[in-house]
Structures are given as structure tokens and as C-alpha cells.
Tab-separated table of C-alpha atoms and ligand atoms in Angstrom:
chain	number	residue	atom	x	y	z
A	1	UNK	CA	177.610	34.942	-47.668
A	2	UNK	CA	178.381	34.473	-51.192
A	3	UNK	CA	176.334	31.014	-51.234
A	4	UNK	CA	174.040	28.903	-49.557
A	5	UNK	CA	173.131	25.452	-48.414
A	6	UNK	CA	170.055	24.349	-51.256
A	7	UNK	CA	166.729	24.141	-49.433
A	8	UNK	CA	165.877	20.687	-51.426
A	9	UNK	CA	170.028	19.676	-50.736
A	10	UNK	CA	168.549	16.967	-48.505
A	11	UNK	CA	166.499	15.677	-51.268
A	12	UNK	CA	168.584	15.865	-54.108
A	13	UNK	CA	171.179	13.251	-52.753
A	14	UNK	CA	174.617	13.194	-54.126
A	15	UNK	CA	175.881	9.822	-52.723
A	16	UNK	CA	174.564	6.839	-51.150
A	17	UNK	CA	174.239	7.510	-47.221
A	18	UNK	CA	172.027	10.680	-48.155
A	19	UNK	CA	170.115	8.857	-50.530
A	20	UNK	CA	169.225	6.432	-48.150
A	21	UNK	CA	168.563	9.220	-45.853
A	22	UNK	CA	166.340	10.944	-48.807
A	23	UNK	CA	164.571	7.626	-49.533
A	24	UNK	CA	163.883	7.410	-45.990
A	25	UNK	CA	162.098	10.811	-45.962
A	26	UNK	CA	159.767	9.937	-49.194
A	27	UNK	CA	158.860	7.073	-47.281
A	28	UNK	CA	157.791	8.973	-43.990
A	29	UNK	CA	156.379	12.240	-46.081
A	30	UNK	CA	154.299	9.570	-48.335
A	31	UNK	CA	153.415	7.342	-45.877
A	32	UNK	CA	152.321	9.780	-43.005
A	33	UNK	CA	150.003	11.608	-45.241
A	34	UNK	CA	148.381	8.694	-46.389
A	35	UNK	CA	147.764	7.757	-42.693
A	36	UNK	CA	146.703	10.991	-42.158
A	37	UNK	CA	144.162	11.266	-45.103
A	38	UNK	CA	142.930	7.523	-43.549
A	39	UNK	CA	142.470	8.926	-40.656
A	40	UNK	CA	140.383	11.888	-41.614
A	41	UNK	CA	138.224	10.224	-44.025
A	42	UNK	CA	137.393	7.842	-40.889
A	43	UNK	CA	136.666	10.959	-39.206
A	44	UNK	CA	134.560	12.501	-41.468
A	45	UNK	CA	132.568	9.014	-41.762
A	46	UNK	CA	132.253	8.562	-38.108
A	47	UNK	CA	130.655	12.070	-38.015
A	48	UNK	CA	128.236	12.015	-40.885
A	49	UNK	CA	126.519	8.672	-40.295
A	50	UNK	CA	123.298	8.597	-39.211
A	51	UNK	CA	123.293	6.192	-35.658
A	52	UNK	CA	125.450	7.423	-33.051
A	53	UNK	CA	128.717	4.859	-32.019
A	54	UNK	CA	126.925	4.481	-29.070
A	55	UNK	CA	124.007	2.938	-29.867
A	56	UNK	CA	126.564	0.102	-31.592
A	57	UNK	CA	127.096	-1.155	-28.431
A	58	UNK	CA	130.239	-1.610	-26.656
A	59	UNK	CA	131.999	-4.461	-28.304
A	60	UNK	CA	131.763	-2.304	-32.084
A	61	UNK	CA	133.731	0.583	-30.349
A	62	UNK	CA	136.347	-1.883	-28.208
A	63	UNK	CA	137.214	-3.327	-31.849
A	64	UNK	CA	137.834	0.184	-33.227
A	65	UNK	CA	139.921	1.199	-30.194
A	66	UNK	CA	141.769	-2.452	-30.616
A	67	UNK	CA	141.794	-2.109	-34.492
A	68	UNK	CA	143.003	1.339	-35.161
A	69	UNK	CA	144.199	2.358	-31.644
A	70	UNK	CA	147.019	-0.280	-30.774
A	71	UNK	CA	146.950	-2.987	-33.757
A	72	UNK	CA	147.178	-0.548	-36.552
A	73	UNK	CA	150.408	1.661	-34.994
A	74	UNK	CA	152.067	-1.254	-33.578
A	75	UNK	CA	152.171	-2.977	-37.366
A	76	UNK	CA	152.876	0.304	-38.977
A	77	UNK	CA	155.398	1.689	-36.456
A	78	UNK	CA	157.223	-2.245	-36.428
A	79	UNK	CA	157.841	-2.122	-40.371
A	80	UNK	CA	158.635	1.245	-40.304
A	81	UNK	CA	161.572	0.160	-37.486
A	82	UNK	CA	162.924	-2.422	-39.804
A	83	UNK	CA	162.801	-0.865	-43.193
A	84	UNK	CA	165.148	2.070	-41.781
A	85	UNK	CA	167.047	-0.247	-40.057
A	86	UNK	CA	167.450	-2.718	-43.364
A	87	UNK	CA	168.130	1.081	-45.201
A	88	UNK	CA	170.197	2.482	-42.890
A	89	UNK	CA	172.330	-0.882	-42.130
A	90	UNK	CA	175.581	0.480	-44.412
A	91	UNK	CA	175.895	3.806	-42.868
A	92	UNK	CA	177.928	2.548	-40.508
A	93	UNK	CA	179.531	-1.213	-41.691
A	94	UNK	CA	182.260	-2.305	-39.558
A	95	UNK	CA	185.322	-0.327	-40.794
A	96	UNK	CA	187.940	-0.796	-43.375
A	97	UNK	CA	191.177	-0.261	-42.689
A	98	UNK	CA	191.928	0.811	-46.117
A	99	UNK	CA	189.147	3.713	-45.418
A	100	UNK	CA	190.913	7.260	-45.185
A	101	UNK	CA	189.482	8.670	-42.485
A	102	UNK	CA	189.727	12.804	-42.132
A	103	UNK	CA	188.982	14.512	-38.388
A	104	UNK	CA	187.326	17.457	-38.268
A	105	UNK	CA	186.947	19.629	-34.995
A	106	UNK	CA	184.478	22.313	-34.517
A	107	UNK	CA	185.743	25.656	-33.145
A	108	UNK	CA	183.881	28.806	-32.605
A	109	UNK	CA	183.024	29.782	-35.877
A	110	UNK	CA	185.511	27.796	-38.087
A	111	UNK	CA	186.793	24.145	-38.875
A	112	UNK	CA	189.666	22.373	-38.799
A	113	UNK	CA	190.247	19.459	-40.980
A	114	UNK	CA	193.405	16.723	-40.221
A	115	UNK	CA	194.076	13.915	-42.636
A	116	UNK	CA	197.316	11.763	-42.509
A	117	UNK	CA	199.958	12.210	-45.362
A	118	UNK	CA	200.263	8.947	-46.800
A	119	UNK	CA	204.134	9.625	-47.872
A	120	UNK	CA	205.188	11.376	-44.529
A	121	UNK	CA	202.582	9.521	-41.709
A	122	UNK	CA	202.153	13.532	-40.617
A	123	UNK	CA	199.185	15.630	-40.207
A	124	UNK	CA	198.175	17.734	-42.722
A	125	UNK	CA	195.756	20.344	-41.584
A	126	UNK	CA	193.236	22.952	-43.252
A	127	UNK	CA	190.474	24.991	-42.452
A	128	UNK	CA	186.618	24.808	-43.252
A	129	UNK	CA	187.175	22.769	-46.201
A	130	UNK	CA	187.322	18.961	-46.553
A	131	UNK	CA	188.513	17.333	-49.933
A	132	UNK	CA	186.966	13.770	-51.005
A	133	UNK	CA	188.001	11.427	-53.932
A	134	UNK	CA	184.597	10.346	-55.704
A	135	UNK	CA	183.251	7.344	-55.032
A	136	UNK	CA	184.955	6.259	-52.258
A	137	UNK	CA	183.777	6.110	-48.989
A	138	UNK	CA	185.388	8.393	-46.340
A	139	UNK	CA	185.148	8.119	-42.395
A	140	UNK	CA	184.801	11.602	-40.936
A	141	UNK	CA	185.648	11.416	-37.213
A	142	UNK	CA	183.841	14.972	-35.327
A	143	UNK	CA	184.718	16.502	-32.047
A	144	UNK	CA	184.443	20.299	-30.715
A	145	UNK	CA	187.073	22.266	-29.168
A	146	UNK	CA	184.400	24.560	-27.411
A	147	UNK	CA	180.797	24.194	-27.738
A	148	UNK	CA	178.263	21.703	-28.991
A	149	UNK	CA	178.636	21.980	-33.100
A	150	UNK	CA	176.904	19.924	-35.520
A	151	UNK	CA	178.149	18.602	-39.086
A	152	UNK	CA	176.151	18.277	-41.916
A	153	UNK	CA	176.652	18.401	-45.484
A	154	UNK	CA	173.025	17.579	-46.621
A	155	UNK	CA	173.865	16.728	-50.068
A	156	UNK	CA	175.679	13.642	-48.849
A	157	UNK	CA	175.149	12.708	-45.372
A	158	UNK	CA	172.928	13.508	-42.082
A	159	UNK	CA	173.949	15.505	-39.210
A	160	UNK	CA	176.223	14.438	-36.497
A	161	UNK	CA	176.696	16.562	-33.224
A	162	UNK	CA	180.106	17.925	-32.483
A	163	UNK	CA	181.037	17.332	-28.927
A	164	UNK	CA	183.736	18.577	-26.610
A	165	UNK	CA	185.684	15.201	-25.407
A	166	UNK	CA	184.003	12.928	-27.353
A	167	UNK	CA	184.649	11.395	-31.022
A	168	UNK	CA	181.717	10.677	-33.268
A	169	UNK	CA	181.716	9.129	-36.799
A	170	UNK	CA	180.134	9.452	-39.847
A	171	UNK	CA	180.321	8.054	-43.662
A	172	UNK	CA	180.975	10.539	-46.536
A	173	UNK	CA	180.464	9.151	-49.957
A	174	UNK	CA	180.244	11.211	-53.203
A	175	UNK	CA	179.390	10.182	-56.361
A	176	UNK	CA	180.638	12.912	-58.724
A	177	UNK	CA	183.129	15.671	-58.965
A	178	UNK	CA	181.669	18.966	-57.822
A	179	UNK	CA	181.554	21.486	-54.534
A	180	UNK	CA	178.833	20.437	-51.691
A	181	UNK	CA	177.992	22.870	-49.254
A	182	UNK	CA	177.852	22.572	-45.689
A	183	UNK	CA	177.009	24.294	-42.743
A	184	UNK	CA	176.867	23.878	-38.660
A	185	UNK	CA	173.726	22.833	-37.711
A	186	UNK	CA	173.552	23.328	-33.815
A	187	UNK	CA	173.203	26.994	-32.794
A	188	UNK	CA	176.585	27.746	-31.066
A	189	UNK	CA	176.646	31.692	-30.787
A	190	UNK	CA	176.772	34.963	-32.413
A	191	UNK	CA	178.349	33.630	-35.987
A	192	UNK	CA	176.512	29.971	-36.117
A	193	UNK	CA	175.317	31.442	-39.034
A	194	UNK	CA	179.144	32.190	-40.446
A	195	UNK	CA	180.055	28.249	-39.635
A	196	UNK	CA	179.941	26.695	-43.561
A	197	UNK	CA	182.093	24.528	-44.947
A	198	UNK	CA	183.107	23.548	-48.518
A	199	UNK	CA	183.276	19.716	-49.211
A	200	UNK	CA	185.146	19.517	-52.574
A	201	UNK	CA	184.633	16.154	-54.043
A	202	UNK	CA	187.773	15.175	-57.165
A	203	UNK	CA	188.345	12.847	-59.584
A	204	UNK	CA	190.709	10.387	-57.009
A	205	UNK	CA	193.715	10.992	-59.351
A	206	UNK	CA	193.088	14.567	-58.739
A	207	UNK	CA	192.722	14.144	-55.160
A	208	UNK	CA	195.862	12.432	-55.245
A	209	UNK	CA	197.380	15.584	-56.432
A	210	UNK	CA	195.428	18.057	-54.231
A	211	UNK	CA	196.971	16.004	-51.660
A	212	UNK	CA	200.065	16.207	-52.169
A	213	UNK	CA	200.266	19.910	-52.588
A	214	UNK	CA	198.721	20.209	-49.275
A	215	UNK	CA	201.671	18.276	-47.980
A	216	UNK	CA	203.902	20.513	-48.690
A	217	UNK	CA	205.426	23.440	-46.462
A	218	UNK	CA	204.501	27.180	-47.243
A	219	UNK	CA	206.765	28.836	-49.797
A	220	UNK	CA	208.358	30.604	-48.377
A	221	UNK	CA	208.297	34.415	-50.588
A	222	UNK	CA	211.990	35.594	-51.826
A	223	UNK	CA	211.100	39.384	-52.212
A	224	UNK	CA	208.827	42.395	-52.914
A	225	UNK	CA	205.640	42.645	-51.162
A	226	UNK	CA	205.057	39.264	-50.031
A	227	UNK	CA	208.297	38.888	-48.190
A	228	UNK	CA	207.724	42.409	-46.735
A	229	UNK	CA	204.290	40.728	-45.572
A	230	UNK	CA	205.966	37.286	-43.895
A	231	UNK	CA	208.331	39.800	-41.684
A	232	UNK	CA	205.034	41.771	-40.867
A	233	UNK	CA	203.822	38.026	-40.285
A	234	UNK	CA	206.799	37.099	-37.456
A	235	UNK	CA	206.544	40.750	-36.141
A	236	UNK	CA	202.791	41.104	-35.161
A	237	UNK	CA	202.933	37.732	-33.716
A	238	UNK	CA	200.116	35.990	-36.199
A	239	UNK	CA	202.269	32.588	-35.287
A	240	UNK	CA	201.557	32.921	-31.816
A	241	UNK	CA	197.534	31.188	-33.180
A	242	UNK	CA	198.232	30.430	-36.697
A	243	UNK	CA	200.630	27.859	-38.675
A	244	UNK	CA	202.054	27.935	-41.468
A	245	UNK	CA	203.945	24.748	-41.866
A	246	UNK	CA	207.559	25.292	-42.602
A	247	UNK	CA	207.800	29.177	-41.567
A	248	UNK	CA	206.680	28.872	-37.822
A	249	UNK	CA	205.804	27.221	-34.815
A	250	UNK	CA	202.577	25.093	-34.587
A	251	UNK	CA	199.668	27.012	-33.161
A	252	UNK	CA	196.267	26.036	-33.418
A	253	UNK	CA	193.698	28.518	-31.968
A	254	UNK	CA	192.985	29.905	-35.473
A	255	UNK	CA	192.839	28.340	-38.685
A	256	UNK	CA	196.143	26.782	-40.466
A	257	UNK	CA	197.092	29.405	-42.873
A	258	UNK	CA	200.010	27.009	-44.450
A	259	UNK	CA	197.900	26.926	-48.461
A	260	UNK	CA	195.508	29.686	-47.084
A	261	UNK	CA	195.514	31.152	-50.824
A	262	UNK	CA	194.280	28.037	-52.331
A	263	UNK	CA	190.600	27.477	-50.519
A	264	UNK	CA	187.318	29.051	-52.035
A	265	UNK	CA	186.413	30.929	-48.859
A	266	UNK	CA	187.901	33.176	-46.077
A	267	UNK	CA	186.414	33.014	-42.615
A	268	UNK	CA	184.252	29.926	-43.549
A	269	UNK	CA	182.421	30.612	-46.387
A	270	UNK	CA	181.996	34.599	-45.403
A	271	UNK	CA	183.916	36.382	-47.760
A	272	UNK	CA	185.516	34.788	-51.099
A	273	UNK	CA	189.082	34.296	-51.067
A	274	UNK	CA	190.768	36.677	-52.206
A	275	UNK	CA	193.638	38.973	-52.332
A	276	UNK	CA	191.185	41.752	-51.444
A	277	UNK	CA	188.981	39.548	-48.954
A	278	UNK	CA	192.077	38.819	-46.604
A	279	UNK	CA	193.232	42.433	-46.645
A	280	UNK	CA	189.830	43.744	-45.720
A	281	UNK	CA	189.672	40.756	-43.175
A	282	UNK	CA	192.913	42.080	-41.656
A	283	UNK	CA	191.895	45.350	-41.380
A	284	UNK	CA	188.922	44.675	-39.914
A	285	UNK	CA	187.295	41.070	-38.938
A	286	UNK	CA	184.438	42.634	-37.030
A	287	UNK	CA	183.107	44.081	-39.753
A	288	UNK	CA	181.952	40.807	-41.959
A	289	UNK	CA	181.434	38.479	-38.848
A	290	UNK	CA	181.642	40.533	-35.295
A	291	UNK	CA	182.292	38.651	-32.582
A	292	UNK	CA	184.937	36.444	-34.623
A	293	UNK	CA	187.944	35.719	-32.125
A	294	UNK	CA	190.716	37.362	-34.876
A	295	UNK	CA	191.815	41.052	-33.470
A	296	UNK	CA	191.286	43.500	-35.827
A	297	UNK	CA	194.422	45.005	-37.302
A	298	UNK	CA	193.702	48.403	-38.278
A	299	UNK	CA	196.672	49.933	-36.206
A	300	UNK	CA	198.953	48.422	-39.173
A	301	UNK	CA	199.222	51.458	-41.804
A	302	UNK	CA	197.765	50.111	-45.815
A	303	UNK	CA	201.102	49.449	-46.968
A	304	UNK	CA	201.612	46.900	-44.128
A	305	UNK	CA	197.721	45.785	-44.496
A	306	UNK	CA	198.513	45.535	-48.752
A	307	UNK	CA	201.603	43.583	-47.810
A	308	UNK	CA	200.340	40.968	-45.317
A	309	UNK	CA	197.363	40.477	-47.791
A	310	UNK	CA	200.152	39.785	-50.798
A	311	UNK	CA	201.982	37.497	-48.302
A	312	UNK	CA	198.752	35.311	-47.121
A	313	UNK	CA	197.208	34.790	-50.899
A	314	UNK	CA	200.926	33.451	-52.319
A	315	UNK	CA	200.046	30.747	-49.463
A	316	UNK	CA	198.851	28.454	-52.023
B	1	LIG	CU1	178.984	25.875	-34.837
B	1	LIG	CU2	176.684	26.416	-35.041
């Protein structure tokens, strides 16, 4: 793994759901230690004064145990309720229908991301990367094909379990231009580890664009290499769980190769993508995340490996 999620990411919010999620946190850390030291220094003053609580008499210690025993946490503990309430209130605001909203489905060890052409009223799909306009808000409906996954991006948002038949939604919001990492946060096998995602956040004219490209079919190579590689493609049967729109049928046990050539990772986030990254992929997956459900395909000589590789990075 070329890169990582930040330690701080939670804390160093890049849009407003995770900084109310980050304000949140001060609130608890700061809070909770100063209940804590409160708590100790009534300790440590309980211990070192001279008469014992019991000769007090009983009605002294039934105020303490009143006092700081139910009175205190039920005041604290209330106000705590509604401040995250208050704070949390626009994570989820009753929807706009102008909101785009993007799907994303967890699959063992990969993700698949749908949004809607807005010319064509199609899908257009992609793999372990999700592209955001800045400063608008973005509904990101999660379910799993498989196991329990969980989504988080830390930088803008908290987590949100990915479960097989059900839908659950959360707000994305970034602020500014830039590349957030994410990264599956429920342990769902062998290469939980290997389940990141890129959220890649544009100016929204550049989104626009981005789009638009993504829209389109494959090209579809003329000659040389790459076209050697598409026949290799149709031969070994790659179709029968990838797509790649305009070339094929529609197959969606593996990732959506249509603009394979234009994300930042292979394999989400293992290797970076690469003309050299998918050929070493091909040959064999194993090798940079075993267990991965791709077969190996180190029966195919290098010409044929070189050639699929050309074929797969023109996939722009
Ligand atoms: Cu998917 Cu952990």
C-alpha cells in the first residue's frame, strides 16, 4: 500500500458532517477528562482527610451518593444528549431532490460505485473510487454484496456499516479540491486490509467533465498491442466478470474495467495504476493481495501478459 488513511484524518475535518463529528470528539475528550480529574481530586480528598465519612453520619454520605451518584450524570449525560443531537441534526436533513446521490456496494475486497448519467438516465459504474464536486452535499447510499463492510472516509464523514439486503445512507460534503482516503472499517476477511478507496473531490465544473468522460463507452483500440490485448480480452473470457461498456456484455462480479486506465489505484488502493501494475496483476493477483477472487493468469506467455496490460491502461 502506496498510502494510508492519516491517524489524526478524523480530526482534521475536511467538510462539515466530519467537523461536526470532530467537534463532537473535542467535546467528549475535553469534557471526560475534566470529569475524570473531578473525580480523582474528590478521591484523593476523601482519602486524606482526617475524620472518617462515617463518623459524618448517614445523611452527609446519602447527599454525596444523591449529589455525585445520580444528579451529577443525569445533568451531564442529558446535555451531552442534546448538544450532539442539536450538532448532529444536519447529517441527515430530509432530502433534496436536487442531491446527486452515488451507490456504493461493498464486495470482497473492492467497491463498486453507480451514479446516474444526467444526459443518458444510465448507470455509470467504477470501482473503489468515488468522485465529488466541492461543496456540495452528496447522498451516498451503502449496501454489501457479501459480507458486513463498513464505509468511512474519516476526513469527511463517520462510518456506516455495509449490509447485505439492506440500504443505508450517509452525507458526503467536501470543502476543497483534493484526494481523501478511505478505507473499510469492519473486518471482512483475509484482504480487509486491501479494501481502500479514493474519494476525489473537483472543482464542480471539473466534475462536470470527469463525468462526462466516464459516460462514455471504452475506446475501442484500432491496432498494435492494445488491439492484440482486447482479442486476448474476448478470448480468455475476462467479460464473463468484467465490463467494459461498449465492447462486452455486462458482468459484475469484478470491478468495471470500462476507464480502468484513468483511476489512481489497481486492486483498491494496492498497487498504483499503472501500465506495469496491471501486467504484474495479471500475471499474478496472489502475489500483492492472496486470497483476491481474480485467477491468476500466468499460463498466458509475456507477450500476451504485455499486450492485455497495453489494452487495459488505454481504458481511460
Ligand atoms: Cu470490507 Cu473490511
Amino acid at each position: 500500500m502506496n498510502d494510508s488513511v492519516p491517524v489524526d484524518a478524523m480530526l482534521q475535518p475536511a467538510g462539515p458532517v466530519a467537523q461536526a463529528i470532530a467537534e463532537i470528539a473535542w467535546v467528549l475528550i475535553v469534557g471526560g477528562s475534566l470529569v475524570f480529574a473531578l473525580v480523582m481530586a474528590a478521591l484523593v480528598w476523601a482519602l486524606r482527610r482526617r475524620r472518617p465519612a462515617a463518623d459524618a453520619g448517614p445523611r452527609h454520605a446519602l447527599g454525596w451518593i444523591v449529589g455525585a451518584g445520580v444528579v451529577c450524570p443525569i445533568v451531564l449525560l442529558s446535555a451531552l444528549l442534546a448538544y450532539s443531537v442539536w450538532r448532529t441534526r444536519d447529517m441527515t436533513p430530509p432530502r433534496d431532490p436536487q442531491e446527486p446521490v452515488i451507490s456504493v456496494t461493498g464486495h470482497l475486497w473492492w467497491w463498486e460505485v453507480r451514479y446516474r448519467d444526467p444526459v443518458r438516465g444510465t448507470d455509470v459504474v467504477l470501482a473503489n473510487e468515488i468522485h465529488l464536486p466541492a461543496g456540495r452535499s452528496v447522498l451516498i447510499s451503502v449496501t454489501s454484496h457479501d459480507v458486513i463492510h463498513s464505509f468511512w472516509v474519516p476526513a469527511l464523514a463517520g462510518k456506516v456499516d455495509m449490509v447485505p439486503g439492506r440500504v443505508h445512507q450517509l452525507r458526503l460534503q467536501a470543502d476543497q479540491a483534493g484526494v481523501y482516503r478511505g478505507q473499510c472499517a469492519e473486518f471482512c476477511g483475509e484482504q480487509h486490509a486491501r479494501m481502500a478507496l479514493q474519494v476525489v473531490v473537483h472543482e464542480p465544473e471539473a466534475f462536470g467533465r470527469w463525468l462526462a468522460a466516464q459516460a462514455q463507452p471504452a475506446v475501442t483500440p484500432r491496432e498494435g498491442l492494445a488491439l492484440r490485448g482486447a482479442q486476448l480480452f474476448a478470448e480468455q473470457r475476462c467479460s464473463a466478470c468484467h465490463s467494459v461498456r461498449g465492447l462486452g456484455p455486462d458482468a459484475s462480479i469484478g470491478p468495471d474495467l470500462t476507464h480502468v486506465g484513468s483511476r489512481l489505484h489497481l486492486a483498491a488502493g494496492t498497487l498504483p495504476m499503472n501500465e506495469a501494475s496491471l501486467r504484474a496483476w495479471l500475471a499474478d493477483p496472489q502475489r500483492s493481495k492472496p486470497g483476491a477472487r481474480m485467477p491468476s493468469y500466468d499460463r498466458l506467455d509475456d507477450a500476451s501478459l504485455t499486450a492485455l496490460a497495453a489494452f487495459l491502461w488505454q481504458l481511460r
